[in-house]
Amino acid sequence: MAHLKNDTSAIILKADVAFTTWSSDLRGALAHEGLVGHVFHDHPGVRSKKAPLAPAKSESEKDSKAYDIYLDQLEVWTTKDLQAYSIILRRLDPSIRPESNNTQTAKELYDMIASTHKPSAAMPYRNVLKLFE
């Protein structure tokens, strides 16, 4: 992942950059790191990478081992999700970066950005309405 820190070709999302262009560049960066499934849960050919679910708690040794396995899986998932989160954050102009929120997943960050910057069918009408202001 170190190569991304010096990646001057990364497309930064800002006011004059098309969301679709930025999103395509982001997918490429995530694919390079094997992280597409952390952000895009519906991408053809890529398995969704959701956080593992904790096993039901009990006092048995078998369940204790299951919980240890869960913790190992959660650690791996969290590390990769933080990498994906960082890739997204580095591709956002400081003016549109959200305030720090350590509880947010990479997918939640992307979905929030998409909901505020993705073009919608209503956009052309907004431009027309500006003509009458």
Coordinates of C-alpha atoms in Angstrom, one line a residue:
M1 CA 0.0 0.0 0.0
A2 CA 3.0 2.3 0.4
H3 CA 2.9 3.1 -3.3
L4 CA -0.4 5.0 -2.9
K5 CA 1.1 7.6 -0.6
N6 CA 3.2 8.9 -3.5
D7 CA 0.6 8.3 -6.2
T8 CA 0.4 11.7 -7.9
S9 CA -2.0 10.2 -10.5
A10 CA -4.8 9.6 -8.0
I11 CA -8.0 11.5 -8.8
I12 CA -9.0 13.7 -5.9
L13 CA -12.8 14.3 -5.5
K14 CA -13.6 18.0 -5.4
A15 CA -16.1 20.4 -6.9
D16 CA -14.9 20.2 -10.5
V17 CA -14.3 16.4 -10.6
A18 CA -17.0 14.1 -11.9
F19 CA -18.1 11.6 -9.3
T20 CA -18.0 8.7 -11.8
T21 CA -14.4 9.5 -12.8
W22 CA -13.4 9.6 -9.2
S23 CA -15.3 6.4 -8.3
S24 CA -13.6 4.5 -11.2
D25 CA -10.2 5.6 -10.1
L26 CA -11.1 4.6 -6.5
R27 CA -12.2 1.1 -7.7
G28 CA -8.9 0.6 -9.4
A29 CA -6.9 1.6 -6.3
L30 CA -9.0 -0.7 -4.1
A31 CA -8.6 -3.5 -6.7
H32 CA -4.9 -3.1 -6.7
E33 CA -4.9 -3.7 -2.9
G34 CA -7.6 -6.5 -3.0
L35 CA -10.1 -4.3 -1.1
V36 CA -12.9 -3.8 -3.6
G37 CA -15.3 -6.0 -1.6
H38 CA -14.9 -3.8 1.5
V39 CA -16.5 -0.9 -0.2
F40 CA -18.6 -2.3 -3.1
H41 CA -20.8 -5.1 -1.9
D42 CA -22.6 -5.5 -5.3
H43 CA -19.6 -5.4 -7.7
P44 CA -19.9 -8.4 -10.2
G45 CA -17.2 -11.0 -9.6
V46 CA -16.2 -9.6 -6.2
R47 CA -17.3 -11.1 -2.9
S48 CA -18.6 -8.7 -0.3
K49 CA -16.3 -8.3 2.6
K50 CA -18.5 -7.6 5.6
A51 CA -17.3 -7.7 9.2
P52 CA -17.5 -11.2 10.8
L53 CA -20.3 -11.9 13.2
A54 CA -19.5 -12.8 16.8
P55 CA -20.5 -16.3 17.8
A56 CA -23.0 -16.8 20.6
K57 CA -21.3 -16.6 24.0
S58 CA -21.1 -19.5 26.4
E59 CA -18.7 -21.0 28.9
S60 CA -17.7 -24.1 26.9
E61 CA -14.1 -24.5 25.6
K62 CA -15.5 -25.1 22.1
D63 CA -17.2 -21.7 22.1
S64 CA -14.1 -20.1 23.6
K65 CA -12.1 -21.4 20.6
A66 CA -14.8 -20.1 18.2
Y67 CA -14.6 -16.7 19.9
D68 CA -10.8 -16.7 19.4
I69 CA -11.2 -17.5 15.7
Y70 CA -13.8 -14.7 15.5
L71 CA -11.4 -12.2 17.1
D72 CA -8.7 -13.3 14.6
Q73 CA -11.1 -12.8 11.7
L74 CA -12.2 -9.5 13.0
E75 CA -8.7 -8.2 13.3
V76 CA -7.9 -9.1 9.7
W77 CA -11.2 -7.6 8.5
T78 CA -10.6 -4.4 10.5
T79 CA -7.1 -3.9 9.2
K80 CA -8.2 -4.3 5.6
D81 CA -11.2 -2.0 6.1
L82 CA -9.0 0.7 7.6
Q83 CA -6.7 0.4 4.5
A84 CA -9.8 0.8 2.3
Y85 CA -11.0 3.8 4.4
S86 CA -7.6 5.4 4.1
I87 CA -7.5 5.0 0.3
I88 CA -10.9 6.7 0.1
L89 CA -9.9 9.5 2.5
R90 CA -6.7 10.3 0.6
R91 CA -8.8 10.7 -2.6
L92 CA -11.0 13.4 -1.1
D93 CA -10.3 17.1 -1.2
P94 CA -9.9 18.4 2.4
S95 CA -12.9 20.7 1.8
I96 CA -15.2 17.6 1.5
R97 CA -13.5 15.2 4.0
P98 CA -15.9 14.3 6.8
E99 CA -14.9 15.0 10.4
S100 CA -13.0 12.1 11.9
N101 CA -15.3 9.2 12.7
N102 CA -13.5 6.1 13.9
T103 CA -16.7 4.0 14.0
Q104 CA -17.4 4.4 10.3
T105 CA -16.5 1.6 7.8
A106 CA -15.0 2.2 4.4
K107 CA -18.3 1.3 2.8
E108 CA -20.2 3.7 5.1
L109 CA -17.7 6.5 4.1
Y110 CA -18.1 5.8 0.4
D111 CA -21.9 5.6 0.7
M112 CA -21.9 9.0 2.5
I113 CA -19.7 10.6 -0.2
A114 CA -21.8 9.0 -2.9
S115 CA -25.1 10.3 -1.4
T116 CA -23.8 13.9 -1.5
H117 CA -21.7 13.9 -4.7
K118 CA -23.2 11.3 -7.0
P119 CA -25.0 12.9 -9.9
S120 CA -28.7 12.5 -9.9
A121 CA -31.5 12.9 -12.5
A122 CA -32.6 16.1 -10.8
M123 CA -29.3 17.9 -11.3
P124 CA -30.1 19.3 -14.8
Y125 CA -33.3 20.8 -13.5
R126 CA -31.3 22.6 -10.8
N127 CA -29.1 24.2 -13.4
V128 CA -32.2 25.3 -15.4
L129 CA -33.7 26.8 -12.2
K130 CA -30.6 28.9 -11.7
L131 CA -31.3 30.7 -14.9
F132 CA -34.5 32.1 -13.4
E133 CA -33.0 33.3 -10.2

